[in-house]
Tab-separated table of C-alpha atoms in Angstrom:
chain	number	residue	atom	x	y	z
A	2	MET	CA	148.668	139.877	113.211
A	3	THR	CA	144.574	138.707	112.076
A	4	THR	CA	144.742	135.329	110.476
A	5	ALA	CA	142.944	135.590	108.389
A	6	GLY	CA	138.894	134.175	107.852
A	7	ARG	CA	138.458	134.930	110.656
A	8	PRO	CA	137.259	137.470	113.610
A	9	LYS	CA	139.844	140.283	114.534
A	10	PRO	CA	141.435	138.984	118.046
A	11	GLY	CA	139.918	141.821	119.370
A	12	GLY	CA	136.120	140.887	119.540
A	13	SER	CA	134.635	139.616	122.145
A	14	ALA	CA	135.334	136.201	123.781
A	15	LEU	CA	131.161	135.950	123.055
A	16	ARG	CA	131.870	136.870	119.225
A	17	ALA	CA	134.696	133.773	119.172
A	18	ARG	CA	132.275	131.451	120.642
A	19	VAL	CA	129.398	132.236	117.657
A	20	TYR	CA	132.294	132.218	115.445
A	21	ALA	CA	133.407	129.143	116.775
A	22	TRP	CA	130.029	127.473	117.106
A	23	ALA	CA	129.203	128.855	113.912
A	24	ARG	CA	132.180	127.279	111.649
A	25	THR	CA	131.831	123.752	113.257
A	26	LEU	CA	128.626	123.236	112.662
A	27	HIS	CA	128.097	124.360	109.138
A	28	LEU	CA	131.392	121.974	108.871
A	29	TYR	CA	129.761	119.305	109.662
A	30	LEU	CA	126.369	120.132	108.769
A	31	SER	CA	127.275	120.011	105.567
A	32	LEU	CA	129.490	116.821	105.730
A	33	LEU	CA	126.599	115.469	107.036
A	34	ALA	CA	123.612	116.758	104.282
A	35	PHE	CA	125.824	116.071	101.168
A	36	LEU	CA	124.311	113.438	100.103
A	37	ALA	CA	120.450	115.085	101.438
A	38	ILE	CA	121.879	118.045	98.891
A	39	LEU	CA	123.484	115.917	96.005
A	40	PHE	CA	119.510	114.090	95.925
A	41	PHE	CA	117.927	116.978	95.548
A	42	ALA	CA	120.153	118.448	93.457
A	43	LEU	CA	119.416	115.550	90.771
A	44	THR	CA	115.988	114.647	91.149
A	45	GLY	CA	115.161	118.618	90.730
A	46	LEU	CA	116.328	118.679	86.917
A	47	THR	CA	114.624	114.777	86.336
A	48	LEU	CA	111.566	116.446	87.910
A	49	ASN	CA	112.031	119.321	85.746
A	50	HIS	CA	112.577	117.645	82.560
A	51	PRO	CA	110.503	114.036	82.876
A	52	GLU	CA	110.602	113.555	79.523
A	53	TRP	CA	114.499	112.913	78.936
A	54	PHE	CA	113.088	108.596	80.606
A	55	GLY	CA	109.861	107.917	78.738
A	56	GLU	CA	106.158	107.576	80.013
A	57	GLY	CA	107.408	103.813	82.148
A	58	GLN	CA	106.034	100.221	80.718
A	59	VAL	CA	102.593	99.601	81.477
A	60	GLN	CA	102.137	94.892	81.162
A	61	LYS	CA	98.590	94.057	81.887
A	62	ARG	CA	98.181	90.599	83.396
A	63	SER	CA	95.359	88.745	84.440
A	64	GLY	CA	94.841	84.819	86.075
A	65	THR	CA	93.242	83.665	89.118
A	66	LEU	CA	93.511	84.020	93.154
A	67	PRO	CA	93.120	80.873	94.852
A	68	GLY	CA	91.515	82.537	98.109
A	69	ALA	CA	87.870	83.184	96.712
A	70	PRO	CA	85.749	84.001	98.288
A	71	TYR	CA	86.701	87.498	99.842
A	72	GLN	CA	82.856	88.228	100.597
A	73	ALA	CA	81.859	87.295	104.303
A	74	GLU	CA	78.692	88.028	105.450
A	75	GLU	CA	80.911	90.930	107.467
A	76	GLY	CA	82.480	91.678	103.630
A	77	VAL	CA	84.984	91.984	102.111
A	78	ASP	CA	87.998	89.846	103.478
A	79	TRP	CA	90.387	93.108	102.277
A	80	LEU	CA	94.007	91.613	104.330
A	81	ARG	CA	93.488	88.314	103.260
A	82	LEU	CA	92.478	89.636	99.128
A	83	ALA	CA	95.711	92.057	99.405
A	84	GLU	CA	97.793	89.237	101.231
A	85	ASP	CA	96.863	86.880	98.482
A	86	LEU	CA	97.161	89.395	95.605
A	87	ARG	CA	100.907	90.765	97.046
A	88	ALA	CA	101.477	87.237	96.509
A	89	LEU	CA	101.594	87.653	92.887
A	90	GLY	CA	104.622	90.177	93.199
A	91	LEU	CA	103.046	93.250	93.913
A	92	ARG	CA	104.268	95.059	96.156
A	93	GLY	CA	104.060	98.872	98.294
A	94	ARG	CA	101.015	100.085	100.157
A	95	VAL	CA	97.779	99.793	99.110
A	96	ALA	CA	96.355	103.512	98.339
A	97	GLU	CA	92.499	102.638	97.713
A	98	HIS	CA	90.685	99.894	97.560
A	99	GLY	CA	86.518	99.540	97.015
A	100	THR	CA	83.402	97.589	95.850
A	101	SER	CA	80.979	97.703	92.813
A	102	GLY	CA	79.241	95.810	92.837
A	103	GLU	CA	80.759	91.679	92.905
A	104	MET	CA	84.053	92.880	91.872
A	105	ALA	CA	86.503	94.877	93.721
A	106	TRP	CA	89.820	97.279	93.459
A	107	LEU	CA	92.489	98.009	95.050
A	108	SER	CA	95.430	99.793	94.126
A	109	PHE	CA	99.200	99.029	95.441
A	110	ARG	CA	101.430	102.928	95.010
A	111	ALA	CA	105.256	102.931	95.483
A	112	PRO	CA	107.698	105.504	94.398
A	113	GLY	CA	108.170	105.078	90.490
A	114	TYR	CA	105.474	101.645	90.841
A	115	GLY	CA	101.436	101.152	90.915
A	116	ALA	CA	99.390	98.554	90.257
A	117	ASP	CA	95.448	98.509	90.022
A	118	ALA	CA	93.994	95.038	90.701
A	119	GLN	CA	90.328	94.082	90.144
A	120	VAL	CA	89.142	91.489	91.135
A	121	ASP	CA	85.616	89.271	91.069
A	122	LEU	CA	84.958	88.699	94.954
A	123	LYS	CA	83.155	85.551	94.664
A	124	THR	CA	85.312	83.143	91.731
A	125	GLY	CA	88.994	85.076	92.520
A	126	ARG	CA	89.120	86.109	88.827
A	127	TYR	CA	91.629	89.400	88.425
A	128	THR	CA	92.696	91.463	86.638
A	129	LEU	CA	95.537	93.679	86.529
A	130	SER	CA	97.357	96.945	85.173
A	131	LEU	CA	101.008	96.910	85.858
A	132	THR	CA	103.155	100.329	85.885
A	133	GLN	CA	106.988	100.446	86.635
A	134	ALA	CA	108.016	103.899	86.068
A	135	GLY	CA	112.052	103.094	86.240
A	136	LEU	CA	114.481	104.299	88.315
A	137	VAL	CA	114.251	108.189	88.277
A	138	ALA	CA	110.785	108.434	88.047
A	139	ALA	CA	110.936	106.258	91.892
A	140	LEU	CA	113.658	109.297	93.334
A	141	ASN	CA	111.776	111.648	91.537
A	142	ASP	CA	108.858	110.479	93.997
A	143	LEU	CA	111.245	110.464	96.990
A	144	HIS	CA	111.598	113.730	96.245
A	145	LYS	CA	108.543	115.090	96.762
A	146	GLY	CA	107.681	112.337	99.557
A	147	ARG	CA	104.509	110.548	96.610
A	148	ASP	CA	103.286	107.057	97.325
A	149	THR	CA	105.992	106.773	100.213
A	150	PRO	CA	105.795	105.799	103.851
A	151	SER	CA	105.358	108.148	106.605
A	152	CYS	CA	109.148	106.936	108.082
A	153	TRP	CA	110.765	108.782	104.806
A	154	ARG	CA	108.368	112.048	105.706
A	155	TRP	CA	111.185	112.946	109.069
A	156	VAL	CA	113.821	112.566	106.265
A	157	LEU	CA	112.229	114.480	104.349
A	158	ASP	CA	111.345	117.602	107.845
A	159	LEU	CA	115.679	116.392	108.478
A	160	SER	CA	116.757	116.902	105.114
A	161	ALA	CA	114.749	121.195	104.551
A	162	LEU	CA	116.463	121.420	108.502
A	163	PHE	CA	119.644	120.832	108.301
A	164	LEU	CA	120.266	122.190	104.542
A	165	GLY	CA	118.544	125.354	105.982
A	166	LEU	CA	120.417	125.070	108.609
A	167	VAL	CA	124.119	124.442	106.342
A	168	SER	CA	122.689	127.140	104.788
A	169	LEU	CA	121.938	129.875	107.711
A	170	THR	CA	125.607	129.059	109.476
A	171	GLY	CA	127.256	130.013	106.326
A	172	LEU	CA	125.243	133.137	105.779
A	173	LEU	CA	126.871	133.664	109.030
A	174	LEU	CA	130.120	132.500	108.877
A	175	SER	CA	130.214	135.440	106.075
A	176	LEU	CA	129.358	138.137	108.440
A	177	PHE	CA	131.529	136.831	110.587
A	178	LEU	CA	135.108	137.763	108.312
A	179	ARG	CA	135.491	141.776	107.651
A	180	LYS	CA	137.123	141.247	104.384
A	181	THR	CA	134.754	139.726	102.845
A	182	ARG	CA	131.561	140.498	104.280
A	183	ARG	CA	130.249	143.351	102.141
A	184	ALA	CA	130.860	141.613	98.878
A	185	ALA	CA	128.634	138.222	100.886
A	186	LEU	CA	126.090	140.570	101.125
A	187	LEU	CA	126.285	142.096	98.528
A	188	SER	CA	125.937	138.720	97.162
A	189	LEU	CA	122.936	137.469	99.050
A	190	LEU	CA	121.279	140.867	97.831
A	191	LEU	CA	121.825	140.624	94.467
A	192	GLY	CA	120.812	136.248	94.996
A	193	LEU	CA	117.721	138.169	97.032
A	194	LEU	CA	116.715	139.920	94.719
A	195	LEU	CA	116.773	137.864	91.526
A	196	PHE	CA	115.479	134.624	92.761
A	197	GLY	CA	112.355	136.508	93.954
A	198	GLY	CA	111.616	138.618	90.806
A	199	LEU	CA	112.047	135.027	88.967
A	200	ALA	CA	109.813	133.741	91.167
A	201	LEU	CA	107.265	135.931	90.729
A	202	TRP	CA	107.316	136.726	87.135
A	203	ALA	CA	107.433	132.546	87.477
A	204	ALA	CA	103.933	133.045	89.678
A	205	ARG	CA	102.104	135.256	86.941
């Protein structure tokens, strides 16, 4: 008697082992990747419709930093300047910085957040432009890996690997089940033709 959902007992021992490994990997990888699948599914939708959530709030601020002057003989003390700006509540990493005459500018970036500062190197007088786009924008930036630390890139790479293995082990399982093998292959072919055709049409 053949158990439903498993290869026939007459198959080779290697075939049975591959089936067992594929089933185990598919189950536990799916559980491990559950949150990643849900995250990328939802943020894929929000990325496609940014107009649903607005442009975010922009604030202007000005004042004087206490640590001026920031210009020394060896150049601008960028570390002290950045830390004094962070003391104002700025966050994220310094994405860009530079000087123009006696003025310095720094751009702080984090997912869903941006702060652009201009500082007089002699007097410490500053102006700030803060953009806080909200939770959805932060999640969208995490999806794209924009303005994120390098360790998050590893999370994205591992998520891609997990999702690929979940797909491949699912395909492998469908090939082992004789009753559904033909339907699975036809569905796979239909999906490839449909997605591939839409991708080619969109890329024109």
